[in-house]
PDB file of C-alpha atoms and ligand atoms in Angstrom:
ATOM      1  CA  MET W  32      64.767  70.375  51.134  1.00  0.00           C
ATOM      2  CA  PRO W  33      67.950  72.422  50.582  1.00  0.00           C
ATOM      3  CA  GLN W  34      67.432  76.006  49.500  1.00  0.00           C
ATOM      4  CA  HIS W  35      69.213  75.572  46.166  1.00  0.00           C
ATOM      5  CA  PRO W  36      68.761  71.903  45.311  1.00  0.00           C
ATOM      6  CA  THR W  37      70.275  72.309  41.850  1.00  0.00           C
ATOM      7  CA  ARG W  38      73.586  73.865  42.899  1.00  0.00           C
ATOM      8  CA  ILE W  39      76.708  71.837  42.343  1.00  0.00           C
ATOM      9  CA  PRO W  40      78.447  71.432  45.702  1.00  0.00           C
ATOM     10  CA  HIS W  41      81.952  72.801  46.342  1.00  0.00           C
ATOM     11  CA  LEU W  42      81.799  75.093  43.306  1.00  0.00           C
ATOM     12  CA  PRO W  43      80.669  78.689  43.008  1.00  0.00           C
ATOM     13  CA  PRO W  44      76.890  78.958  43.191  1.00  0.00           C
ATOM     14  CA  SER W  45      76.820  80.107  39.602  1.00  0.00           C
ATOM     15  CA  LEU W  46      76.560  76.491  38.353  1.00  0.00           C
ATOM     16  CA  HIS W  47      73.356  74.487  38.464  1.00  0.00           C
ATOM     17  CA  TYR W  48      72.451  70.955  37.371  1.00  0.00           C
ATOM     18  CA  LEU W  49      68.974  69.502  36.987  1.00  0.00           C
ATOM     19  CA  PRO W  50      68.441  65.901  35.780  1.00  0.00           C
ATOM     20  CA  SER W  51      65.336  64.832  33.821  1.00  0.00           C
ATOM     21  CA  PHE W  52      64.660  68.355  32.677  1.00  0.00           C
ATOM     22  CA  ILE W  53      62.848  67.041  29.619  1.00  0.00           C
ATOM     23  CA  THR W  54      61.056  63.718  29.045  1.00  0.00           C
ATOM     24  CA  PRO W  55      62.361  60.900  26.793  1.00  0.00           C
ATOM     25  CA  SER W  56      59.594  61.675  24.306  1.00  0.00           C
ATOM     26  CA  GLU W  57      60.520  65.392  24.188  1.00  0.00           C
ATOM     27  CA  GLU W  58      64.140  64.337  23.733  1.00  0.00           C
ATOM     28  CA  SER W  59      63.324  62.141  20.770  1.00  0.00           C
ATOM     29  CA  THR W  60      61.121  64.794  19.151  1.00  0.00           C
ATOM     30  CA  LEU W  61      63.942  67.343  19.510  1.00  0.00           C
ATOM     31  CA  LEU W  62      66.494  64.927  18.039  1.00  0.00           C
ATOM     32  CA  THR W  63      64.226  64.184  15.085  1.00  0.00           C
ATOM     33  CA  THR W  64      63.763  67.903  14.444  1.00  0.00           C
ATOM     34  CA  ILE W  65      67.508  68.573  14.685  1.00  0.00           C
ATOM     35  CA  THR W  66      68.523  65.737  12.390  1.00  0.00           C
ATOM     36  CA  SER W  67      65.895  66.706   9.826  1.00  0.00           C
ATOM     37  CA  GLN W  68      67.236  70.265   9.439  1.00  0.00           C
ATOM     38  CA  PRO W  69      68.567  70.898   5.931  1.00  0.00           C
ATOM     39  CA  ILE W  70      72.224  69.911   5.500  1.00  0.00           C
ATOM     40  CA  PRO W  71      73.407  73.556   4.996  1.00  0.00           C
ATOM     41  CA  LYS W  72      72.223  74.298   8.537  1.00  0.00           C
ATOM     42  CA  TRP W  73      75.158  72.224   9.786  1.00  0.00           C
ATOM     43  CA  THR W  74      78.655  73.641  10.119  1.00  0.00           C
ATOM     44  CA  ILE W  75      81.100  70.751   9.967  1.00  0.00           C
ATOM     45  CA  LEU W  76      84.079  71.099  12.306  1.00  0.00           C
ATOM     46  CA  SER W  77      86.945  68.664  12.741  1.00  0.00           C
ATOM     47  CA  HIS W  78      85.623  67.202  15.992  1.00  0.00           C
ATOM     48  CA  ARG W  79      81.896  67.869  15.936  1.00  0.00           C
ATOM     49  CA  ARG W  80      79.202  69.512  13.827  1.00  0.00           C
ATOM     50  CA  LEU W  81      76.984  72.384  14.844  1.00  0.00           C
ATOM     51  CA  GLN W  82      73.844  74.378  14.027  1.00  0.00           C
ATOM     52  CA  SER W  83      73.164  78.012  14.978  1.00  0.00           C
ATOM     53  CA  HIS W  84      69.616  79.243  15.478  1.00  0.00           C
ATOM     54  CA  PRO W  85      68.121  81.556  14.379  1.00  0.00           C
ATOM     55  CA  SER W  86      71.360  82.159  12.403  1.00  0.00           C
ATOM     56  CA  THR W  87      75.154  82.222  12.610  1.00  0.00           C
ATOM     57  CA  LEU W  88      76.700  85.309  14.207  1.00  0.00           C
ATOM     58  CA  SER W  89      78.508  87.756  11.917  1.00  0.00           C
ATOM     59  CA  LYS W  90      82.301  88.145  12.037  1.00  0.00           C
ATOM     60  CA  SER W  91      81.822  90.916  14.595  1.00  0.00           C
ATOM     61  CA  ASN W  92      79.735  88.523  16.710  1.00  0.00           C
ATOM     62  CA  THR W  93      76.512  90.309  15.871  1.00  0.00           C
ATOM     63  CA  LEU W  94      73.158  88.553  15.626  1.00  0.00           C
ATOM     64  CA  ILE W  95      70.452  89.609  13.190  1.00  0.00           C
ATOM     65  CA  THR W  96      67.374  89.599  15.374  1.00  0.00           C
ATOM     66  CA  ALA W  97      64.850  86.917  14.585  1.00  0.00           C
ATOM     67  CA  PRO W  98      62.676  84.741  16.765  1.00  0.00           C
ATOM     68  CA  LEU W  99      64.025  81.366  17.829  1.00  0.00           C
ATOM     69  CA  PRO W 100      62.262  78.494  16.055  1.00  0.00           C
ATOM     70  CA  ALA W 101      59.201  77.375  18.044  1.00  0.00           C
ATOM     71  CA  TRP W 102      60.741  73.962  18.808  1.00  0.00           C
ATOM     72  CA  LEU W 103      63.585  75.696  20.681  1.00  0.00           C
ATOM     73  CA  GLU W 104      61.540  78.598  22.055  1.00  0.00           C
ATOM     74  CA  CYS W 105      59.149  76.245  23.845  1.00  0.00           C
ATOM     75  CA  LEU W 106      61.816  75.296  26.407  1.00  0.00           C
ATOM     76  CA  VAL W 107      62.681  78.895  27.316  1.00  0.00           C
ATOM     77  CA  PRO W 108      60.011  79.467  30.004  1.00  0.00           C
ATOM     78  CA  ARG W 109      60.874  76.120  31.535  1.00  0.00           C
ATOM     79  CA  ILE W 110      64.580  76.937  31.662  1.00  0.00           C
ATOM     80  CA  GLU W 111      63.836  80.316  33.229  1.00  0.00           C
ATOM     81  CA  GLY W 112      61.816  78.717  35.986  1.00  0.00           C
ATOM     82  CA  ALA W 113      64.052  75.685  36.517  1.00  0.00           C
ATOM     83  CA  VAL W 114      66.492  76.996  39.082  1.00  0.00           C
ATOM     84  CA  ASP W 115      66.359  79.452  41.890  1.00  0.00           C
ATOM     85  CA  ASP W 116      69.534  81.372  41.157  1.00  0.00           C
ATOM     86  CA  GLY W 117      69.218  83.267  44.385  1.00  0.00           C
ATOM     87  CA  ASP W 118      72.395  85.285  43.945  1.00  0.00           C
ATOM     88  CA  GLY W 119      71.216  87.868  41.484  1.00  0.00           C
ATOM     89  CA  GLY W 120      74.225  89.719  40.125  1.00  0.00           C
ATOM     90  CA  VAL W 121      76.483  89.048  43.118  1.00  0.00           C
ATOM     91  CA  GLU W 122      79.953  88.070  41.979  1.00  0.00           C
ATOM     92  CA  VAL W 123      81.545  85.185  43.796  1.00  0.00           C
ATOM     93  CA  ASN W 124      85.215  84.328  43.950  1.00  0.00           C
ATOM     94  CA  LEU W 125      86.312  80.725  44.482  1.00  0.00           C
ATOM     95  CA  ASN W 126      88.433  81.917  47.403  1.00  0.00           C
ATOM     96  CA  ASP W 127      85.375  83.351  49.126  1.00  0.00           C
ATOM     97  CA  LEU W 128      83.617  80.044  49.371  1.00  0.00           C
ATOM     98  CA  GLY W 129      82.721  78.459  52.649  1.00  0.00           C
ATOM     99  CA  GLU W 130      83.359  74.797  53.490  1.00  0.00           C
ATOM    100  CA  ASP W 131      80.285  73.665  51.610  1.00  0.00           C
ATOM    101  CA  GLY W 132      81.105  75.848  48.626  1.00  0.00           C
ATOM    102  CA  ARG W 133      78.123  78.118  49.102  1.00  0.00           C
ATOM    103  CA  VAL W 134      77.838  81.839  49.333  1.00  0.00           C
ATOM    104  CA  GLU W 135      74.420  83.301  49.848  1.00  0.00           C
ATOM    105  CA  GLY W 136      73.618  86.309  47.723  1.00  0.00           C
ATOM    106  CA  THR W 137      71.680  89.347  48.702  1.00  0.00           C
ATOM    107  CA  ASP W 138      69.301  90.136  45.884  1.00  0.00           C
ATOM    108  CA  LYS W 139      67.094  87.367  44.707  1.00  0.00           C
ATOM    109  CA  GLY W 140      66.979  86.672  40.973  1.00  0.00           C
ATOM    110  CA  LYS W 141      63.803  85.419  39.325  1.00  0.00           C
ATOM    111  CA  GLY W 142      64.936  83.969  36.054  1.00  0.00           C
ATOM    112  CA  ILE W 143      68.493  83.248  35.018  1.00  0.00           C
ATOM    113  CA  TRP W 144      68.423  85.850  32.229  1.00  0.00           C
ATOM    114  CA  GLU W 145      66.857  88.509  34.395  1.00  0.00           C
ATOM    115  CA  LYS W 146      70.093  90.499  34.507  1.00  0.00           C
ATOM    116  CA  THR W 147      71.328  89.953  30.951  1.00  0.00           C
ATOM    117  CA  LYS W 148      71.047  92.588  28.222  1.00  0.00           C
ATOM    118  CA  HIS W 149      67.960  91.203  26.486  1.00  0.00           C
ATOM    119  CA  MET W 150      66.627  89.413  29.557  1.00  0.00           C
ATOM    120  CA  ARG W 151      66.102  86.224  27.557  1.00  0.00           C
ATOM    121  CA  PRO W 152      68.031  83.913  25.221  1.00  0.00           C
ATOM    122  CA  ASN W 153      68.117  84.997  21.588  1.00  0.00           C
ATOM    123  CA  HIS W 154      70.467  82.306  20.228  1.00  0.00           C
ATOM    124  CA  VAL W 155      70.883  78.535  20.453  1.00  0.00           C
ATOM    125  CA  LEU W 156      73.989  76.626  19.377  1.00  0.00           C
ATOM    126  CA  ILE W 157      73.473  72.922  18.778  1.00  0.00           C
ATOM    127  CA  ASN W 158      76.571  70.723  18.970  1.00  0.00           C
ATOM    128  CA  GLU W 159      76.611  67.083  17.952  1.00  0.00           C
ATOM    129  CA  TYR W 160      79.449  64.849  19.170  1.00  0.00           C
ATOM    130  CA  LYS W 161      80.026  61.267  18.071  1.00  0.00           C
ATOM    131  CA  PRO W 162      81.949  58.959  20.433  1.00  0.00           C
ATOM    132  CA  GLY W 163      85.584  60.068  20.398  1.00  0.00           C
ATOM    133  CA  GLU W 164      84.687  63.699  19.625  1.00  0.00           C
ATOM    134  CA  GLY W 165      84.885  66.660  21.995  1.00  0.00           C
ATOM    135  CA  ILE W 166      85.651  70.341  22.347  1.00  0.00           C
ATOM    136  CA  MET W 167      88.964  71.783  23.516  1.00  0.00           C
ATOM    137  CA  PRO W 168      89.247  74.005  26.606  1.00  0.00           C
ATOM    138  CA  HIS W 169      87.742  77.382  25.797  1.00  0.00           C
ATOM    139  CA  GLU W 170      85.646  80.190  27.169  1.00  0.00           C
ATOM    140  CA  ASP W 171      82.492  81.341  25.444  1.00  0.00           C
ATOM    141  CA  GLY W 172      83.666  84.935  25.716  1.00  0.00           C
ATOM    142  CA  PRO W 173      82.176  88.425  25.479  1.00  0.00           C
ATOM    143  CA  ALA W 174      79.988  87.772  22.415  1.00  0.00           C
ATOM    144  CA  TYR W 175      77.432  86.456  24.883  1.00  0.00           C
ATOM    145  CA  GLU W 176      76.050  87.611  28.179  1.00  0.00           C
ATOM    146  CA  PRO W 177      77.497  85.420  30.954  1.00  0.00           C
ATOM    147  CA  VAL W 178      74.615  82.949  31.226  1.00  0.00           C
ATOM    148  CA  VAL W 179      74.436  79.670  29.277  1.00  0.00           C
ATOM    149  CA  ALA W 180      71.792  76.975  29.651  1.00  0.00           C
ATOM    150  CA  THR W 181      72.693  73.564  28.211  1.00  0.00           C
ATOM    151  CA  VAL W 182      70.167  70.827  27.492  1.00  0.00           C
ATOM    152  CA  SER W 183      71.801  67.457  26.719  1.00  0.00           C
ATOM    153  CA  LEU W 184      70.227  64.916  24.367  1.00  0.00           C
ATOM    154  CA  GLY W 185      71.074  61.345  23.433  1.00  0.00           C
ATOM    155  CA  GLY W 186      74.141  60.524  25.503  1.00  0.00           C
ATOM    156  CA  ALA W 187      76.060  61.502  28.612  1.00  0.00           C
ATOM    157  CA  VAL W 188      79.438  63.204  28.661  1.00  0.00           C
ATOM    158  CA  VAL W 189      81.880  64.570  31.216  1.00  0.00           C
ATOM    159  CA  LEU W 190      82.423  68.313  30.954  1.00  0.00           C
ATOM    160  CA  GLU W 191      85.735  69.444  32.438  1.00  0.00           C
ATOM    161  CA  VAL W 192      86.154  72.855  34.026  1.00  0.00           C
ATOM    162  CA  ARG W 193      89.540  74.540  34.375  1.00  0.00           C
ATOM    163  CA  ARG W 194      90.513  77.799  35.950  1.00  0.00           C
ATOM    164  CA  LYS W 195      91.420  80.457  33.398  1.00  0.00           C
ATOM    165  CA  ARG W 196      94.938  81.676  33.937  1.00  0.00           C
ATOM    166  CA  VAL W 197      95.769  85.352  33.944  1.00  0.00           C
ATOM    167  CA  ASP W 198      98.758  86.255  31.762  1.00  0.00           C
ATOM    168  CA  GLY W 199     101.437  86.524  34.485  1.00  0.00           C
ATOM    169  CA  GLU W 200     100.368  83.251  36.030  1.00  0.00           C
ATOM    170  CA  GLU W 201     100.445  81.582  32.683  1.00  0.00           C
ATOM    171  CA  GLU W 202     104.091  82.453  31.999  1.00  0.00           C
ATOM    172  CA  LYS W 203     105.203  81.306  35.420  1.00  0.00           C
ATOM    173  CA  GLU W 204     103.366  78.015  35.267  1.00  0.00           C
ATOM    174  CA  GLU W 205     104.442  77.291  31.755  1.00  0.00           C
ATOM    175  CA  GLU W 206     108.116  77.086  32.678  1.00  0.00           C
ATOM    176  CA  GLY W 207     109.101  73.470  32.545  1.00  0.00           C
ATOM    177  CA  GLU W 208     105.700  72.334  31.352  1.00  0.00           C
ATOM    178  CA  GLU W 209     106.348  71.712  27.744  1.00  0.00           C
ATOM    179  CA  GLY W 210     103.598  72.034  25.221  1.00  0.00           C
ATOM    180  CA  GLU W 211     101.059  73.554  27.550  1.00  0.00           C
ATOM    181  CA  GLY W 212      99.113  76.094  25.540  1.00  0.00           C
ATOM    182  CA  ARG W 213      97.099  79.169  26.317  1.00  0.00           C
ATOM    183  CA  ASP W 214      94.035  77.008  26.745  1.00  0.00           C
ATOM    184  CA  GLY W 215      95.533  75.293  29.803  1.00  0.00           C
ATOM    185  CA  GLY W 216      94.738  71.932  28.211  1.00  0.00           C
ATOM    186  CA  LYS W 217      97.104  69.955  30.409  1.00  0.00           C
ATOM    187  CA  GLU W 218      96.166  71.594  33.663  1.00  0.00           C
ATOM    188  CA  LYS W 219      94.112  69.418  35.955  1.00  0.00           C
ATOM    189  CA  PRO W 220      90.406  70.260  35.847  1.00  0.00           C
ATOM    190  CA  VAL W 221      89.008  71.917  38.965  1.00  0.00           C
ATOM    191  CA  ALA W 222      85.791  70.019  38.357  1.00  0.00           C
ATOM    192  CA  ARG W 223      84.322  67.259  36.205  1.00  0.00           C
ATOM    193  CA  ILE W 224      80.593  67.504  35.641  1.00  0.00           C
ATOM    194  CA  LEU W 225      78.607  64.585  34.273  1.00  0.00           C
ATOM    195  CA  LEU W 226      75.916  65.822  31.900  1.00  0.00           C
ATOM    196  CA  GLU W 227      73.239  63.164  31.583  1.00  0.00           C
ATOM    197  CA  PRO W 228      70.881  63.015  28.621  1.00  0.00           C
ATOM    198  CA  ARG W 229      67.751  65.146  29.205  1.00  0.00           C
ATOM    199  CA  SER W 230      69.509  67.217  31.881  1.00  0.00           C
ATOM    200  CA  LEU W 231      69.759  70.983  32.172  1.00  0.00           C
ATOM    201  CA  PHE W 232      73.102  72.565  33.102  1.00  0.00           C
ATOM    202  CA  ILE W 233      73.395  76.266  33.794  1.00  0.00           C
ATOM    203  CA  THR W 234      76.612  78.300  33.879  1.00  0.00           C
ATOM    204  CA  THR W 235      76.506  81.933  34.945  1.00  0.00           C
ATOM    205  CA  ARG W 236      78.676  84.840  36.046  1.00  0.00           C
ATOM    206  CA  THR W 237      82.008  83.823  37.616  1.00  0.00           C
ATOM    207  CA  MET W 238      81.906  80.311  36.247  1.00  0.00           C
ATOM    208  CA  TYR W 239      81.287  81.788  32.806  1.00  0.00           C
ATOM    209  CA  THR W 240      83.986  84.447  32.938  1.00  0.00           C
ATOM    210  CA  ASN W 241      86.815  82.909  35.006  1.00  0.00           C
ATOM    211  CA  PHE W 242      86.872  79.300  33.836  1.00  0.00           C
ATOM    212  CA  LEU W 243      87.419  77.263  30.682  1.00  0.00           C
ATOM    213  CA  HIS W 244      85.286  74.265  29.771  1.00  0.00           C
ATOM    214  CA  SER W 245      85.974  71.279  27.549  1.00  0.00           C
ATOM    215  CA  ILE W 246      84.920  67.768  26.582  1.00  0.00           C
ATOM    216  CA  SER W 247      87.716  65.231  26.023  1.00  0.00           C
ATOM    217  CA  PRO W 248      87.693  63.538  22.621  1.00  0.00           C
ATOM    218  CA  ILE W 249      87.452  60.003  24.037  1.00  0.00           C
ATOM    219  CA  GLU W 250      85.106  57.030  23.646  1.00  0.00           C
ATOM    220  CA  VAL W 251      84.675  56.226  27.345  1.00  0.00           C
ATOM    221  CA  ASP W 252      84.589  58.582  30.326  1.00  0.00           C
ATOM    222  CA  GLU W 253      86.308  56.773  33.196  1.00  0.00           C
ATOM    223  CA  ASP W 254      86.800  57.166  36.913  1.00  0.00           C
ATOM    224  CA  LEU W 255      83.279  58.385  37.611  1.00  0.00           C
ATOM    225  CA  GLY W 256      82.208  58.469  41.237  1.00  0.00           C
ATOM    226  CA  PRO W 257      81.283  60.649  44.195  1.00  0.00           C
ATOM    227  CA  GLU W 258      84.869  61.858  44.649  1.00  0.00           C
ATOM    228  CA  THR W 259      85.532  62.717  41.024  1.00  0.00           C
ATOM    229  CA  ILE W 260      82.230  64.017  39.693  1.00  0.00           C
ATOM    230  CA  ALA W 261      81.136  67.344  41.188  1.00  0.00           C
ATOM    231  CA  ASN W 262      77.418  66.811  40.569  1.00  0.00           C
ATOM    232  CA  TRP W 263      77.367  63.108  41.565  1.00  0.00           C
ATOM    233  CA  GLU W 264      74.716  63.646  44.243  1.00  0.00           C
ATOM    234  CA  LEU W 265      72.523  65.557  41.809  1.00  0.00           C
ATOM    235  CA  LEU W 266      72.560  62.866  39.096  1.00  0.00           C
ATOM    236  CA  GLY W 267      69.230  61.386  38.050  1.00  0.00           C
ATOM    237  CA  ASP W 268      70.579  57.837  37.573  1.00  0.00           C
ATOM    238  CA  ARG W 269      73.788  57.118  39.528  1.00  0.00           C
ATOM    239  CA  GLU W 270      73.228  53.350  39.051  1.00  0.00           C
ATOM    240  CA  MET W 271      73.954  53.821  35.384  1.00  0.00           C
ATOM    241  CA  TYR W 272      77.543  54.861  36.170  1.00  0.00           C
ATOM    242  CA  LYS W 273      78.230  52.647  39.176  1.00  0.00           C
ATOM    243  CA  ASP W 274      81.057  50.846  37.370  1.00  0.00           C
ATOM    244  CA  GLY W 275      82.716  54.251  37.022  1.00  0.00           C
ATOM    245  CA  ARG W 276      82.372  54.340  33.247  1.00  0.00           C
ATOM    246  CA  ASN W 277      80.290  56.130  30.652  1.00  0.00           C
ATOM    247  CA  VAL W 278      80.551  54.594  27.214  1.00  0.00           C
ATOM    248  CA  ARG W 279      79.858  57.478  24.878  1.00  0.00           C
ATOM    249  CA  VAL W 280      77.104  57.418  22.290  1.00  0.00           C
ATOM    250  CA  THR W 281      76.179  60.363  20.072  1.00  0.00           C
ATOM    251  CA  ARG W 282      75.377  63.368  22.244  1.00  0.00           C
ATOM    252  CA  THR W 283      73.669  66.532  21.076  1.00  0.00           C
ATOM    253  CA  SER W 284      73.674  69.659  23.212  1.00  0.00           C
ATOM    254  CA  LEU W 285      71.468  72.725  22.951  1.00  0.00           C
ATOM    255  CA  THR W 286      73.117  75.810  24.427  1.00  0.00           C
ATOM    256  CA  TYR W 287      70.776  78.749  25.001  1.00  0.00           C
ATOM    257  CA  ARG W 288      72.508  82.139  25.094  1.00  0.00           C
ATOM    258  CA  ASP W 289      71.899  85.870  25.000  1.00  0.00           C
ATOM    259  CA  VAL W 290      74.057  87.421  22.249  1.00  0.00           C
ATOM    260  CA  THR W 291      75.127  90.870  23.390  1.00  0.00           C
ATOM    261  CA  ARG W 292      75.207  92.614  19.990  1.00  0.00           C
ATOM    262  CA  VAL W 293      72.075  92.461  17.896  1.00  0.00           C
ATOM    263  CA  VAL W 294      70.884  94.353  14.822  1.00  0.00           C
ATOM    264  CA  LYS W 295      67.669  94.377  12.850  1.00  0.00           C
ATOM    265  CA  VAL W 296      67.696  93.040   9.262  1.00  0.00           C
ATOM    266  CA  GLY W 297      69.809  95.384   7.129  1.00  0.00           C
ATOM    267  CA  GLY W 298      71.679  96.611  10.164  1.00  0.00           C
ATOM    268  CA  LEU W 299      74.870  94.879   9.081  1.00  0.00           C
ATOM    269  CA  LEU W 300      74.628  96.572   5.683  1.00  0.00           C
ATOM    270  CA  GLY W 301      75.383 100.034   6.903  1.00  0.00           C
ATOM    271  CA  GLY W 302      72.522 100.672   9.282  1.00  0.00           C
ATOM    272  CA  ARG W 303      73.428 101.997  12.702  1.00  0.00           C
ATOM    273  CA  ARG W 304      72.323 100.951  16.094  1.00  0.00           C
TER     274      ARG W 304
HETATM  275  O1  AKG B 616      78.287  70.550  24.337  1.00  0.00           O
HETATM  276  C1  AKG B 616      78.434  71.200  25.356  1.00  0.00           C
HETATM  277  O2  AKG B 616      77.861  70.939  26.418  1.00  0.00           O
HETATM  278  C2  AKG B 616      79.395  72.368  25.364  1.00  0.00           C
HETATM  279  C3  AKG B 616      79.348  73.179  24.101  1.00  0.00           C
HETATM  280  C4  AKG B 616      80.211  74.389  24.195  1.00  0.00           C
HETATM  281  O3  AKG B 616      81.005  74.538  25.085  1.00  0.00           O
HETATM  282  C5  AKG B 616      80.088  75.473  23.194  1.00  0.00           C
HETATM  283  O4  AKG B 616      79.379  75.307  22.179  1.00  0.00           O
HETATM  284  O5  AKG B 616      80.676  76.540  23.400  1.00  0.00           O
HETATM  285 FE1  FE2 B 617      81.541  76.612  25.250  1.00  0.00          FE
END
């Protein structure tokens, strides 16, 4: 048994993938709960809709502290124990990777949020994508501690990862590449990760801070295989994608995060912290 069976090969060890993290019956209970939330809980965006629990962040990216609803909280201990993120706070650079993409850390972490500010997730964003919908290349940024755990429900999708360009690099590379924006949308992804329904995907540290992630707004993910999908060997059901295609159905993702800035009720109304 490999030491870190959930690590995605050839990428920094700050990415983990675990299929069948929840059961089909847990998945359907979660979906029922999500779809039965009151309509105002949804924020409608042009290419997806989303819920924020326990609440939406303020304009200054501050969260009013409140417990997560029990139906989201119940997965937290399981997420914490799901992967052995044996690198603690060690930062890893893509250039430092060995042939197999692995760098062993020195201090052993227990849970993935062990080194974040609140040492646990305090916020969950729920995104719902219909076939043909997606999310443009972006980084989740400093509002959150650099650890995100994603549970996928309903359908599979390919998540693309691109290297974030530093400003100088950006200018140079943009010459002659018309229309390429700050988000690096036309740059080739460094990795494509297939997120199966019921899977857990964890992004931490370097992968959080130095890369952009996106989901193409398409109806079918194509060209899926061992050479093109970074977590192919970790998939729960490779047979399902053996024709190289994933026909999208509605996918809902739960992203567990630790919001850096929190205040108690009333704190945004002049209280100090
Ligand atoms: O749906 C996903 O897996 C990604 C969602 C995402 O990137 C975000 O909400 O920031
Ligand atoms: Fe994101």
